[in-house]
Amino acid sequence: AVDKALKSQTGHLDLFLRFLLGLSLESNQKLLHSLVTQTGSSSQIKEETVQYIKIRISEDLPAEKSINLLHCLNELGDDSLVEEIQQYLKSGTQSELSPSQWSALVFVLLTSAEDLEEFDLNKYITPDKIRNEILVRLMPVIAASRKAIIRCSEITGRSGEALTSVLNSETSSLRELHLTVNALNLSGNKLEDSGVKRLSALLENPECKVKGLRLYDCGVSDEGCAALASALKLNPSHLKELNLTGNKVGDSGVKCLSAVLENPHCKLEILRLSYCEVSDEGCAALTSALRSNPSHLRELNLSGNKVGDSGIKCLSAVLENPHCKLETLRLWNCGVSDEGCAALASALRSNPSHLRELNLSGNKVGDSGVKCLSAVLENPHCKLERLSDECVMVSNVNRKVREESKKTSKGSKEGDQVVAAGAEGAQACEVEEALTEQLSDLSQRSLESIRDEEQWSDTSEKDLYSVKQMNRNFG
């Protein structure tokens, strides 16, 4: 019966299990002696059941399942786990709790006669010892508290999923979240606009100190983005990283974020907006904000947005500002041509000393654009270390064509030169076809195959080559 109740996804057997175990007590069996056939020692069966339930509580179960099993122990008259926790609470000291004891702590706090006005997790455990499984077990207490205080390294994975459930719950009592965390990662959870609005209401509290907020593929639109931006305007100084990759925030959402970025108290260093349905209009708003407050942002990812040459020209105006400290710029598949590349190169000539990585993969950058970038690389102050593979591939194509041209032109007669020119054209077409095929393969990489920004970064790294190699190609 215990196993069946734990396997149930709906929880419809939970109350039945408690009722059944209550009936199994000897005192109740005496009342039902005419209906129950005794098959063994009642006390022995009870003890075996208690021990089995304790074993299951120690496992990695959903919080609500553990709580129900503690109710079952209560029905069986076994309060040993609860008594352990009550003694622990009376002692006022911190000690490392077992999984079963954490579940018992949750049970005690939730069944207390007092309302949960405030829950401070760090009364029970130091920040460095907080793990995902502990946060998952404690999430019902957080949801039942009006104010929760949590200081830990990160909330991610299952604990992020559990927090998302709290944010999406209409019955949650949580109104204040004093969260001090390096990374709050809710990526891949269907937070949607309603959940983001609740999260934003918590983030606007100055006691909420989140350094990294990752909301990759959370079903957020411009409406949710506006709520988030509003919260960050009120509490702008803690967030260092914001990842909204894969959400449909659009130009409207980016404009709201831009109003945050131009705030001199905003300390955002990493902004990832890949595949957010941003056009040149949103890019213009973003760059306008960065012109007002250019000194903090270190990484900008606009990959998969159709910002085009117009958007790149706006970005270039920011890059040429000597106060701009941008080190990583990712523009994969952004509809950029040689014209946009020339604008970038011009900006980098004016301010060559900060940018270290430039990804232009998936754009129609030809020999003209590559030559513009190559001229920048000749500047001894240029710190660019990584450039997308397509620029290198284009340089390889043209290098091979030039080499072939030199070979065929030496000592050739005029008629031979005509033939060589034809061969040169054929060679160029051949290499161009190979290039096109490779670029097509790159374009097939979909956002859906990348589950988080870390994997996205790893994938991008594979598309980057050493700038020194490019210089050798043009040398």
PDB file of C-alpha atoms in Angstrom, residues 184-297:
ATOM      1  CA  LEU A 184      19.034  31.595  -9.773  1.00  0.00           C
ATOM      2  CA  ASN A 185      18.505  29.215 -12.680  1.00  0.00           C
ATOM      3  CA  LEU A 186      14.866  28.545 -13.612  1.00  0.00           C
ATOM      4  CA  SER A 187      15.698  27.654 -17.228  1.00  0.00           C
ATOM      5  CA  GLY A 188      13.465  25.167 -19.010  1.00  0.00           C
ATOM      6  CA  ASN A 189      10.589  25.585 -16.543  1.00  0.00           C
ATOM      7  CA  LYS A 190       7.287  26.975 -17.790  1.00  0.00           C
ATOM      8  CA  LEU A 191       7.395  30.031 -15.593  1.00  0.00           C
ATOM      9  CA  GLU A 192       5.547  32.109 -18.208  1.00  0.00           C
ATOM     10  CA  ASP A 193       4.471  35.707 -17.658  1.00  0.00           C
ATOM     11  CA  SER A 194       2.393  34.972 -14.551  1.00  0.00           C
ATOM     12  CA  GLY A 195       5.330  33.306 -12.796  1.00  0.00           C
ATOM     13  CA  VAL A 196       7.762  36.020 -13.882  1.00  0.00           C
ATOM     14  CA  LYS A 197       5.431  38.662 -12.461  1.00  0.00           C
ATOM     15  CA  ARG A 198       5.445  36.921  -9.069  1.00  0.00           C
ATOM     16  CA  LEU A 199       9.212  36.521  -9.277  1.00  0.00           C
ATOM     17  CA  SER A 200       9.568  40.207 -10.173  1.00  0.00           C
ATOM     18  CA  ALA A 201       7.504  41.237  -7.148  1.00  0.00           C
ATOM     19  CA  LEU A 202      10.058  39.387  -4.994  1.00  0.00           C
ATOM     20  CA  LEU A 203      13.122  40.675  -6.880  1.00  0.00           C
ATOM     21  CA  GLU A 204      12.230  44.341  -6.402  1.00  0.00           C
ATOM     22  CA  ASN A 205      12.943  44.008  -2.669  1.00  0.00           C
ATOM     23  CA  PRO A 206      16.459  45.398  -1.980  1.00  0.00           C
ATOM     24  CA  GLU A 207      17.017  42.410   0.353  1.00  0.00           C
ATOM     25  CA  CYS A 208      16.817  40.141  -2.688  1.00  0.00           C
ATOM     26  CA  LYS A 209      20.407  39.896  -3.926  1.00  0.00           C
ATOM     27  CA  VAL A 210      20.508  37.691  -7.015  1.00  0.00           C
ATOM     28  CA  LYS A 211      23.731  37.933  -9.023  1.00  0.00           C
ATOM     29  CA  GLY A 212      22.766  35.657 -11.909  1.00  0.00           C
ATOM     30  CA  LEU A 213      19.220  35.184 -13.247  1.00  0.00           C
ATOM     31  CA  ARG A 214      18.796  32.510 -15.933  1.00  0.00           C
ATOM     32  CA  LEU A 215      15.371  32.215 -17.543  1.00  0.00           C
ATOM     33  CA  TYR A 216      16.241  30.325 -20.726  1.00  0.00           C
ATOM     34  CA  ASP A 217      13.120  29.015 -22.523  1.00  0.00           C
ATOM     35  CA  CYS A 218      10.645  29.908 -19.758  1.00  0.00           C
ATOM     36  CA  GLY A 219       7.746  31.008 -21.980  1.00  0.00           C
ATOM     37  CA  VAL A 220       8.235  34.697 -21.193  1.00  0.00           C
ATOM     38  CA  SER A 221       6.810  37.385 -23.490  1.00  0.00           C
ATOM     39  CA  ASP A 222       7.238  41.164 -23.558  1.00  0.00           C
ATOM     40  CA  GLU A 223       4.650  41.393 -20.752  1.00  0.00           C
ATOM     41  CA  GLY A 224       6.741  39.310 -18.359  1.00  0.00           C
ATOM     42  CA  CYS A 225       9.885  41.116 -19.476  1.00  0.00           C
ATOM     43  CA  ALA A 226       8.261  44.461 -18.629  1.00  0.00           C
ATOM     44  CA  ALA A 227       7.486  43.227 -15.093  1.00  0.00           C
ATOM     45  CA  LEU A 228      11.058  42.006 -14.689  1.00  0.00           C
ATOM     46  CA  ALA A 229      12.459  45.318 -15.931  1.00  0.00           C
ATOM     47  CA  SER A 230      10.228  47.207 -13.510  1.00  0.00           C
ATOM     48  CA  ALA A 231      11.626  45.154 -10.599  1.00  0.00           C
ATOM     49  CA  LEU A 232      15.209  45.694 -11.739  1.00  0.00           C
ATOM     50  CA  LYS A 233      14.638  49.444 -11.902  1.00  0.00           C
ATOM     51  CA  LEU A 234      13.779  49.371  -8.203  1.00  0.00           C
ATOM     52  CA  ASN A 235      16.643  47.023  -7.294  1.00  0.00           C
ATOM     53  CA  PRO A 236      19.280  47.403 -10.039  1.00  0.00           C
ATOM     54  CA  SER A 237      22.589  47.075  -8.275  1.00  0.00           C
ATOM     55  CA  HIS A 238      22.949  43.331  -7.582  1.00  0.00           C
ATOM     56  CA  LEU A 239      22.246  41.558 -10.877  1.00  0.00           C
ATOM     57  CA  LYS A 240      25.389  40.769 -12.891  1.00  0.00           C
ATOM     58  CA  GLU A 241      23.996  38.229 -15.371  1.00  0.00           C
ATOM     59  CA  LEU A 242      20.618  38.021 -17.135  1.00  0.00           C
ATOM     60  CA  ASN A 243      19.774  35.221 -19.552  1.00  0.00           C
ATOM     61  CA  LEU A 244      16.466  35.436 -21.438  1.00  0.00           C
ATOM     62  CA  THR A 245      17.493  33.187 -24.334  1.00  0.00           C
ATOM     63  CA  GLY A 246      14.630  31.519 -26.190  1.00  0.00           C
ATOM     64  CA  ASN A 247      11.841  33.770 -24.876  1.00  0.00           C
ATOM     65  CA  LYS A 248       9.607  35.901 -27.106  1.00  0.00           C
ATOM     66  CA  VAL A 249      10.393  39.200 -25.430  1.00  0.00           C
ATOM     67  CA  GLY A 250      10.599  41.046 -28.769  1.00  0.00           C
ATOM     68  CA  ASP A 251      11.470  44.692 -29.330  1.00  0.00           C
ATOM     69  CA  SER A 252       8.950  45.835 -26.724  1.00  0.00           C
ATOM     70  CA  GLY A 253      10.558  43.729 -23.989  1.00  0.00           C
ATOM     71  CA  VAL A 254      14.069  44.808 -24.956  1.00  0.00           C
ATOM     72  CA  LYS A 255      13.013  48.459 -24.793  1.00  0.00           C
ATOM     73  CA  CYS A 256      11.876  47.887 -21.194  1.00  0.00           C
ATOM     74  CA  LEU A 257      15.209  46.247 -20.375  1.00  0.00           C
ATOM     75  CA  SER A 258      17.043  49.130 -22.037  1.00  0.00           C
ATOM     76  CA  ALA A 259      15.490  51.535 -19.545  1.00  0.00           C
ATOM     77  CA  VAL A 260      17.150  49.454 -16.808  1.00  0.00           C
ATOM     78  CA  LEU A 261      20.526  49.337 -18.563  1.00  0.00           C
ATOM     79  CA  GLU A 262      20.803  53.104 -18.835  1.00  0.00           C
ATOM     80  CA  ASN A 263      20.455  53.418 -15.056  1.00  0.00           C
ATOM     81  CA  PRO A 264      23.942  54.267 -13.700  1.00  0.00           C
ATOM     82  CA  HIS A 265      23.266  51.942 -10.732  1.00  0.00           C
ATOM     83  CA  CYS A 266      22.791  48.985 -13.093  1.00  0.00           C
ATOM     84  CA  LYS A 267      25.822  46.683 -12.847  1.00  0.00           C
ATOM     85  CA  LEU A 268      24.805  44.085 -15.448  1.00  0.00           C
ATOM     86  CA  GLU A 269      27.878  42.438 -17.005  1.00  0.00           C
ATOM     87  CA  ILE A 270      26.360  39.570 -19.032  1.00  0.00           C
ATOM     88  CA  LEU A 271      23.208  39.925 -21.154  1.00  0.00           C
ATOM     89  CA  ARG A 272      22.030  36.971 -23.242  1.00  0.00           C
ATOM     90  CA  LEU A 273      19.100  37.629 -25.555  1.00  0.00           C
ATOM     91  CA  SER A 274      19.640  35.023 -28.273  1.00  0.00           C
ATOM     92  CA  TYR A 275      16.502  33.952 -30.134  1.00  0.00           C
ATOM     93  CA  CYS A 276      14.312  36.567 -28.464  1.00  0.00           C
ATOM     94  CA  GLU A 277      12.631  37.887 -31.665  1.00  0.00           C
ATOM     95  CA  VAL A 278      14.527  41.179 -31.526  1.00  0.00           C
ATOM     96  CA  SER A 279      14.868  43.322 -34.663  1.00  0.00           C
ATOM     97  CA  ASP A 280      17.007  46.350 -35.498  1.00  0.00           C
ATOM     98  CA  GLU A 281      14.452  48.486 -33.610  1.00  0.00           C
ATOM     99  CA  GLY A 282      15.080  46.658 -30.342  1.00  0.00           C
ATOM    100  CA  CYS A 283      18.804  46.663 -31.023  1.00  0.00           C
ATOM    101  CA  ALA A 284      18.708  50.449 -31.464  1.00  0.00           C
ATOM    102  CA  ALA A 285      16.997  50.870 -28.073  1.00  0.00           C
ATOM    103  CA  LEU A 286      19.537  48.565 -26.454  1.00  0.00           C
ATOM    104  CA  THR A 287      22.513  50.386 -27.902  1.00  0.00           C
ATOM    105  CA  SER A 288      21.050  53.758 -26.938  1.00  0.00           C
ATOM    106  CA  ALA A 289      20.989  52.569 -23.318  1.00  0.00           C
ATOM    107  CA  LEU A 290      24.537  51.252 -23.568  1.00  0.00           C
ATOM    108  CA  ARG A 291      25.733  54.622 -24.842  1.00  0.00           C
ATOM    109  CA  SER A 292      24.358  56.149 -21.623  1.00  0.00           C
ATOM    110  CA  ASN A 293      25.934  53.490 -19.383  1.00  0.00           C
ATOM    111  CA  PRO A 294      28.662  51.707 -21.362  1.00  0.00           C
ATOM    112  CA  SER A 295      31.151  50.744 -18.696  1.00  0.00           C
ATOM    113  CA  HIS A 296      29.729  47.574 -17.112  1.00  0.00           C
ATOM    114  CA  LEU A 297      28.565  45.181 -19.845  1.00  0.00           C
TER     115      LEU A 297
END
